[in-house]
């Protein structure tokens, strides 16, 4: 039997950070051998908010591909492709849009939060409808599993709803997808306030140098009640400890004990974290840097991946057309 499929991906709006890594990228790397994996670089979706700045897309696509490959997505077994270049996705969006009530889109909490973040008062049609386009991305590949960050759950829920409606109205050709959320669904930024995000300037990027990591960790917020290194600390309200939970799992009991006992100061504790992060990111960074000098290889991977994805998506669209009785020239 052939493998089940994964469809997953990101908007190319800048370099990926640790939040992406623990939220979904790690899962994708881990599962790429068990599932036939397609990774979408959603440039059209990026344009739903960045339509005034299309000129940065090409470099953003290049950078995100470096992040994927650096993190361990293997282009020999996974297919990385560019959304805008797969016509079947846009065709399918049109068909699926026929069966989605506008009110359902209006109530999508992630869309609402993004609209507020970008200061959209009146939402553009493409922006309001991007979860439908995302549903086409998933459905065109008949993906069973969608490894994504927690903020994507409303979209996958919508996809499931659309698939059920389509399959019962026409023919059961589409697959109801399931979301897979990472080990840490919502990594807090180093400011300890909000989710890690590029726009909030609280992110550690996969491409960050050892120095940048150290500097960012040094500025992280710890227990405010702790003034001297010998004061007993409170790891449960400390942002650095939150990170140790994820990135220094083995040392966790020791770190807690030393912090609570005033045996380790925040500076030393932060140094431990920087070196754990650096150990994780070093191989990613070095592969990334190495590939960065070979743009020809990157664009070849994207070119071939896109051709392969386009063929797979086209096949589904043909089944969809048949189910919807619009395959006029076939008998
Ligand atoms: N919405 C995702 C993001 O904001 C990107 C995306 C587009 C996606 N299409 C998808 C993710 C399909 C998973 C499946 O990063």
Tab-separated table of C-alpha atoms and ligand atoms in Angstrom:
chain	number	residue	atom	x	y	z
A	1	UNK	CA	0.000	0.000	0.000
A	2	UNK	CA	1.241	3.481	-0.740
A	3	UNK	CA	2.089	5.824	2.094
A	4	UNK	CA	-0.347	8.311	3.522
A	5	UNK	CA	0.419	11.922	2.762
A	6	UNK	CA	1.437	14.983	4.677
A	7	UNK	CA	0.842	18.476	3.390
A	8	UNK	CA	2.341	21.255	5.382
A	9	UNK	CA	4.148	24.515	4.901
A	10	UNK	CA	4.540	28.179	5.677
A	11	UNK	CA	4.180	31.627	4.282
A	12	UNK	CA	7.473	32.967	3.058
A	13	UNK	CA	7.613	36.139	5.134
A	14	UNK	CA	11.089	35.850	6.627
A	15	UNK	CA	13.408	33.399	8.240
A	16	UNK	CA	12.001	30.611	10.393
A	17	UNK	CA	12.572	30.713	14.140
A	18	UNK	CA	12.632	28.337	17.090
A	19	UNK	CA	8.856	28.600	17.474
A	20	UNK	CA	8.435	27.163	13.979
A	21	UNK	CA	10.973	24.480	14.756
A	22	UNK	CA	9.330	23.097	17.897
A	23	UNK	CA	5.800	23.894	16.678
A	24	UNK	CA	5.910	21.962	13.427
A	25	UNK	CA	9.215	21.778	11.567
A	26	UNK	CA	10.630	19.120	13.859
A	27	UNK	CA	7.529	16.964	13.307
A	28	UNK	CA	7.839	17.321	9.570
A	29	UNK	CA	11.454	16.209	9.577
A	30	UNK	CA	10.643	13.281	11.838
A	31	UNK	CA	7.689	12.081	9.782
A	32	UNK	CA	9.010	12.543	6.267
A	33	UNK	CA	10.008	8.903	5.993
A	34	UNK	CA	6.663	7.556	7.187
A	35	UNK	CA	4.504	9.798	5.028
A	36	UNK	CA	4.820	11.026	1.485
A	37	UNK	CA	5.500	14.642	2.384
A	38	UNK	CA	4.677	17.801	0.442
A	39	UNK	CA	5.874	21.134	1.824
A	40	UNK	CA	4.161	24.203	0.449
A	41	UNK	CA	5.787	27.615	0.342
A	42	UNK	CA	2.605	29.645	0.420
A	43	UNK	CA	3.593	32.765	-1.497
A	44	UNK	CA	0.040	33.643	-2.508
A	45	UNK	CA	-0.997	33.397	1.115
A	46	UNK	CA	1.896	35.694	2.037
A	47	UNK	CA	0.508	38.175	-0.488
A	48	UNK	CA	-2.854	38.254	1.297
A	49	UNK	CA	-1.144	40.482	3.845
A	50	UNK	CA	1.976	41.624	1.977
A	51	UNK	CA	0.448	42.464	-1.414
A	52	UNK	CA	2.127	45.849	-1.341
A	53	UNK	CA	5.572	44.262	-1.112
A	54	UNK	CA	5.848	41.432	-3.613
A	55	UNK	CA	9.474	42.338	-4.326
A	56	UNK	CA	10.760	40.564	-1.209
A	57	UNK	CA	9.070	37.248	-1.999
A	58	UNK	CA	11.800	35.738	-4.118
A	59	UNK	CA	14.401	36.146	-1.420
A	60	UNK	CA	11.952	35.010	1.265
A	61	UNK	CA	11.268	31.834	-0.711
A	62	UNK	CA	14.991	31.244	-1.007
A	63	UNK	CA	15.534	31.808	2.722
A	64	UNK	CA	12.709	29.556	3.862
A	65	UNK	CA	13.986	26.790	1.609
A	66	UNK	CA	17.392	27.110	3.263
A	67	UNK	CA	15.665	26.809	6.639
A	68	UNK	CA	13.802	23.677	5.548
A	69	UNK	CA	16.865	21.979	4.145
A	70	UNK	CA	19.043	23.099	7.034
A	71	UNK	CA	16.552	21.698	9.531
A	72	UNK	CA	16.599	18.346	7.778
A	73	UNK	CA	13.822	18.255	5.210
A	74	UNK	CA	15.352	15.923	2.644
A	75	UNK	CA	14.505	16.968	-0.917
A	76	UNK	CA	15.098	13.402	-2.101
A	77	UNK	CA	12.145	12.148	-0.106
A	78	UNK	CA	10.020	15.257	0.482
A	79	UNK	CA	8.608	17.589	-2.143
A	80	UNK	CA	9.059	21.304	-1.527
A	81	UNK	CA	7.049	23.511	-3.869
A	82	UNK	CA	5.780	27.027	-4.550
A	83	UNK	CA	2.052	27.650	-4.175
A	84	UNK	CA	1.523	30.242	-6.910
A	85	UNK	CA	3.036	27.935	-9.541
A	86	UNK	CA	0.535	25.124	-9.033
A	87	UNK	CA	-2.512	26.126	-11.106
A	88	UNK	CA	-4.638	23.239	-9.822
A	89	UNK	CA	-4.593	24.787	-6.337
A	90	UNK	CA	-6.171	28.005	-7.566
A	91	UNK	CA	-8.734	26.130	-9.601
A	92	UNK	CA	-9.678	24.003	-6.623
A	93	UNK	CA	-9.986	27.084	-4.396
A	94	UNK	CA	-12.629	28.404	-6.752
A	95	UNK	CA	-14.649	25.206	-6.561
A	96	UNK	CA	-14.357	24.828	-2.795
A	97	UNK	CA	-15.257	28.487	-2.331
A	98	UNK	CA	-18.665	27.667	-3.762
A	99	UNK	CA	-19.623	25.744	-0.643
A	100	UNK	CA	-18.188	27.927	2.150
A	101	UNK	CA	-20.453	30.419	3.932
A	102	UNK	CA	-18.838	33.847	4.323
A	103	UNK	CA	-19.976	33.957	7.942
A	104	UNK	CA	-17.881	30.937	8.805
A	105	UNK	CA	-14.833	32.725	7.402
A	106	UNK	CA	-15.649	35.897	9.324
A	107	UNK	CA	-15.594	34.018	12.608
A	108	UNK	CA	-12.221	32.358	12.117
A	109	UNK	CA	-10.213	33.424	15.204
A	110	UNK	CA	-6.813	33.271	13.483
A	111	UNK	CA	-8.026	35.409	10.585
A	112	UNK	CA	-9.494	37.883	13.076
A	113	UNK	CA	-6.272	38.090	15.074
A	114	UNK	CA	-4.218	38.618	11.910
A	115	UNK	CA	-6.628	41.271	10.622
A	116	UNK	CA	-6.186	43.142	13.907
A	117	UNK	CA	-2.424	42.715	13.782
A	118	UNK	CA	-2.245	44.174	10.282
A	119	UNK	CA	-4.788	46.893	11.024
A	120	UNK	CA	-7.230	45.699	8.341
A	121	UNK	CA	-10.569	47.378	8.879
A	122	UNK	CA	-12.177	46.112	5.746
A	123	UNK	CA	-10.860	42.682	4.797
A	124	UNK	CA	-9.914	41.899	1.237
A	125	UNK	CA	-11.662	38.959	-0.367
A	126	UNK	CA	-8.393	37.040	-0.774
A	127	UNK	CA	-7.431	37.558	2.832
A	128	UNK	CA	-10.817	36.584	4.231
A	129	UNK	CA	-10.804	33.536	1.995
A	130	UNK	CA	-7.247	32.320	2.532
A	131	UNK	CA	-8.378	29.433	4.748
A	132	UNK	CA	-10.325	28.168	1.703
A	133	UNK	CA	-7.183	28.381	-0.385
A	134	UNK	CA	-5.324	26.558	2.388
A	135	UNK	CA	-8.012	23.878	2.276
A	136	UNK	CA	-7.302	23.456	-1.433
A	137	UNK	CA	-3.608	23.107	-0.666
A	138	UNK	CA	-4.399	20.258	1.684
A	139	UNK	CA	-7.136	18.634	-0.389
A	140	UNK	CA	-5.274	18.751	-3.677
A	141	UNK	CA	-2.801	16.300	-2.155
A	142	UNK	CA	-5.414	14.271	-0.282
A	143	UNK	CA	-3.282	14.777	2.800
A	144	UNK	CA	-4.192	12.824	5.912
A	145	UNK	CA	-1.917	14.733	8.223
A	146	UNK	CA	-1.042	18.427	8.484
A	147	UNK	CA	1.788	19.226	10.930
A	148	UNK	CA	1.310	22.878	11.841
A	149	UNK	CA	1.463	25.345	14.708
A	150	UNK	CA	-1.472	25.759	17.055
A	151	UNK	CA	-2.691	28.956	15.366
A	152	UNK	CA	-3.541	26.880	12.302
A	153	UNK	CA	-6.126	24.693	14.043
A	154	UNK	CA	-9.159	26.775	12.998
A	155	UNK	CA	-8.047	26.412	9.380
A	156	UNK	CA	-7.748	22.648	9.577
A	157	UNK	CA	-11.144	22.512	11.277
A	158	UNK	CA	-12.568	24.457	8.343
A	159	UNK	CA	-10.850	22.092	5.921
A	160	UNK	CA	-12.509	19.127	7.583
A	161	UNK	CA	-15.860	20.810	7.349
A	162	UNK	CA	-15.421	21.659	3.672
A	163	UNK	CA	-14.293	18.112	2.872
A	164	UNK	CA	-17.320	16.590	4.592
A	165	UNK	CA	-19.632	18.930	2.745
A	166	UNK	CA	-17.978	18.310	-0.601
A	167	UNK	CA	-17.923	14.551	-0.175
A	168	UNK	CA	-21.572	14.367	0.797
A	169	UNK	CA	-22.767	16.799	-1.891
A	170	UNK	CA	-20.826	15.253	-4.760
A	171	UNK	CA	-18.635	12.178	-4.398
A	172	UNK	CA	-16.245	11.100	-1.638
A	173	UNK	CA	-13.060	12.055	-3.442
A	174	UNK	CA	-11.494	14.315	-0.803
A	175	UNK	CA	-9.691	13.189	2.363
A	176	UNK	CA	-10.542	14.670	5.764
A	177	UNK	CA	-7.241	15.922	7.142
A	178	UNK	CA	-6.000	15.896	10.696
A	179	UNK	CA	-3.771	18.522	12.298
A	180	UNK	CA	-0.639	17.517	14.139
A	181	UNK	CA	0.609	20.019	16.676
A	182	UNK	CA	4.213	19.994	17.887
A	183	UNK	CA	5.609	19.100	21.266
A	184	UNK	CA	5.517	22.776	22.208
A	185	UNK	CA	2.447	24.231	20.556
A	186	UNK	CA	3.177	27.804	21.556
A	187	UNK	CA	6.723	28.786	22.371
A	188	UNK	CA	6.809	32.082	24.231
A	189	UNK	CA	9.234	34.716	22.991
A	190	UNK	CA	12.266	35.648	25.016
A	191	UNK	CA	10.407	38.692	26.327
A	192	UNK	CA	8.242	36.227	28.246
A	193	UNK	CA	5.150	38.062	27.039
A	194	UNK	CA	3.834	36.690	23.794
A	195	UNK	CA	4.285	33.899	21.320
A	196	UNK	CA	7.621	33.930	19.543
A	197	UNK	CA	7.200	35.919	16.374
A	198	UNK	CA	9.300	37.892	13.974
A	199	UNK	CA	6.952	40.854	14.074
A	200	UNK	CA	7.206	41.095	17.878
A	201	UNK	CA	10.989	41.126	17.698
A	202	UNK	CA	11.313	38.360	20.292
A	203	UNK	CA	12.524	35.518	18.092
A	204	UNK	CA	15.630	33.375	17.800
A	205	UNK	CA	16.033	32.463	14.149
A	206	UNK	CA	17.363	29.129	12.938
A	207	UNK	CA	19.975	31.143	11.073
A	208	UNK	CA	21.152	33.132	14.116
A	209	UNK	CA	24.849	32.992	14.943
A	210	UNK	CA	26.182	31.772	18.258
A	211	UNK	CA	26.765	35.396	19.221
A	212	UNK	CA	23.253	36.489	18.316
A	213	UNK	CA	21.808	33.626	20.335
A	214	UNK	CA	23.898	34.565	23.364
A	215	UNK	CA	22.895	38.177	23.090
A	216	UNK	CA	19.187	37.422	22.762
A	217	UNK	CA	19.230	34.978	25.660
A	218	UNK	CA	21.144	37.475	27.787
A	219	UNK	CA	18.276	39.954	27.347
A	220	UNK	CA	15.611	37.416	28.274
A	221	UNK	CA	13.368	38.171	31.213
A	222	UNK	CA	13.901	36.024	34.331
A	223	UNK	CA	12.360	36.010	37.795
A	224	UNK	CA	12.052	39.752	38.590
A	225	UNK	CA	12.244	39.120	42.344
A	226	UNK	CA	15.739	37.757	42.006
A	227	UNK	CA	18.343	40.421	42.489
A	228	UNK	CA	21.469	38.591	43.663
A	229	UNK	CA	22.634	35.279	42.279
A	230	UNK	CA	22.282	33.770	45.742
A	231	UNK	CA	18.597	34.758	46.099
A	232	UNK	CA	16.325	31.720	45.733
A	233	UNK	CA	14.784	31.766	42.253
A	234	UNK	CA	11.303	30.821	41.029
A	235	UNK	CA	11.705	28.739	37.903
A	236	UNK	CA	7.963	28.462	37.329
A	237	UNK	CA	7.669	32.142	36.523
A	238	UNK	CA	10.947	32.325	34.601
A	239	UNK	CA	11.028	32.508	30.840
A	240	UNK	CA	14.535	31.027	30.693
A	241	UNK	CA	13.349	27.991	32.645
A	242	UNK	CA	10.490	27.594	30.154
A	243	UNK	CA	13.141	27.273	27.477
A	244	UNK	CA	15.197	24.843	29.518
A	245	UNK	CA	12.076	22.668	29.726
A	246	UNK	CA	12.150	22.367	25.974
A	247	UNK	CA	15.827	22.535	25.136
A	248	UNK	CA	17.695	21.180	28.192
A	249	UNK	CA	15.325	18.432	29.236
A	250	UNK	CA	18.024	16.184	30.699
A	251	UNK	CA	19.370	18.845	32.990
A	252	UNK	CA	16.019	20.118	34.143
A	253	UNK	CA	15.905	18.721	37.706
A	254	UNK	CA	19.406	20.048	38.339
A	255	UNK	CA	18.611	23.486	36.967
A	256	UNK	CA	15.495	23.731	39.119
A	257	UNK	CA	17.352	22.694	42.222
A	258	UNK	CA	20.215	25.101	41.610
A	259	UNK	CA	17.877	27.990	40.837
A	260	UNK	CA	15.597	27.427	43.829
A	261	UNK	CA	18.595	26.965	46.089
A	262	UNK	CA	20.297	30.134	44.870
A	263	UNK	CA	23.215	28.043	43.665
A	264	UNK	CA	23.216	29.269	40.100
A	265	UNK	CA	22.785	32.857	39.008
A	266	UNK	CA	20.630	33.945	36.077
A	267	UNK	CA	23.678	34.756	33.983
A	268	UNK	CA	25.130	31.256	34.321
A	269	UNK	CA	21.704	29.738	33.774
A	270	UNK	CA	21.311	31.773	30.601
A	271	UNK	CA	24.726	30.652	29.407
A	272	UNK	CA	23.594	27.070	29.797
A	273	UNK	CA	20.572	27.823	27.682
A	274	UNK	CA	22.584	29.602	24.994
A	275	UNK	CA	24.854	26.643	24.648
A	276	UNK	CA	21.919	24.187	24.474
A	277	UNK	CA	20.354	26.313	21.743
A	278	UNK	CA	23.614	26.646	19.944
A	279	UNK	CA	24.092	22.873	19.990
A	280	UNK	CA	20.683	22.450	18.419
A	281	UNK	CA	21.099	25.189	15.818
A	282	UNK	CA	24.734	24.748	14.880
A	283	UNK	CA	24.248	21.886	12.412
A	284	UNK	CA	21.186	23.599	10.936
A	285	UNK	CA	23.120	26.826	10.542
A	286	UNK	CA	26.152	25.244	8.979
A	287	UNK	CA	24.113	23.304	6.419
A	288	UNK	CA	22.192	26.475	5.699
A	289	UNK	CA	25.329	28.533	5.184
A	290	UNK	CA	26.788	25.902	2.933
A	291	UNK	CA	23.665	25.799	0.746
A	292	UNK	CA	23.346	29.556	0.642
A	293	UNK	CA	26.326	29.710	-1.679
A	294	UNK	CA	24.546	27.402	-4.148
A	295	UNK	CA	21.323	29.153	-5.179
A	296	UNK	CA	21.282	27.030	-8.340
A	297	UNK	CA	20.745	23.919	-6.223
A	298	UNK	CA	17.969	25.567	-4.226
A	299	UNK	CA	16.081	26.758	-7.310
A	300	UNK	CA	16.464	23.340	-8.940
A	301	UNK	CA	14.941	21.692	-5.895
A	302	UNK	CA	12.034	24.137	-5.988
A	303	UNK	CA	11.596	23.763	-9.723
A	304	UNK	CA	11.465	19.971	-9.614
A	305	UNK	CA	9.348	19.914	-6.467
A	306	UNK	CA	6.845	22.301	-8.005
A	307	UNK	CA	6.543	20.202	-11.167
A	308	UNK	CA	5.926	17.079	-9.109
A	309	UNK	CA	3.391	18.837	-6.864
A	310	UNK	CA	1.577	20.316	-9.866
A	311	UNK	CA	1.110	16.862	-11.379
A	312	UNK	CA	-0.220	15.389	-8.123
A	313	UNK	CA	-2.623	18.293	-7.581
A	314	UNK	CA	-3.844	18.158	-11.169
A	315	UNK	CA	-4.877	14.568	-10.712
A	316	UNK	CA	-7.093	15.464	-7.768
A	317	UNK	CA	-8.641	18.398	-9.592
A	318	UNK	CA	-9.636	16.078	-12.393
A	319	UNK	CA	-11.420	13.825	-9.915
A	320	UNK	CA	-13.068	16.895	-8.401
A	321	UNK	CA	-14.292	18.067	-11.800
A	322	UNK	CA	-15.700	14.644	-12.455
A	323	UNK	CA	-17.460	14.590	-9.062
A	324	UNK	CA	-18.932	18.027	-9.788
A	325	UNK	CA	-20.140	17.009	-13.261
A	326	UNK	CA	-17.998	19.630	-15.007
A	327	UNK	CA	-15.694	17.278	-16.879
A	328	UNK	CA	-17.609	17.965	-20.077
A	329	UNK	CA	-15.201	16.487	-22.581
A	330	UNK	CA	-14.757	13.186	-20.769
A	331	UNK	CA	-17.620	10.760	-21.262
B	1	LIG	N1	-1.162	29.111	6.935
B	1	LIG	C1	0.177	28.628	6.966
B	1	LIG	C2	1.041	29.705	7.666
B	1	LIG	O1	0.557	30.727	8.026
B	1	LIG	C3	0.757	28.351	5.596
B	1	LIG	C4	-0.010	27.360	4.783
B	1	LIG	C5	-0.577	27.586	3.568
B	1	LIG	C6	-0.261	26.008	5.115
B	1	LIG	N2	-1.185	26.468	3.119
B	1	LIG	C7	-1.011	25.488	4.024
B	1	LIG	C8	0.045	25.192	6.203
B	1	LIG	C9	-1.451	24.165	4.025
B	1	LIG	C10	-0.401	23.887	6.186
B	1	LIG	C11	-1.147	23.381	5.126
B	1	LIG	O2	2.228	29.515	7.832
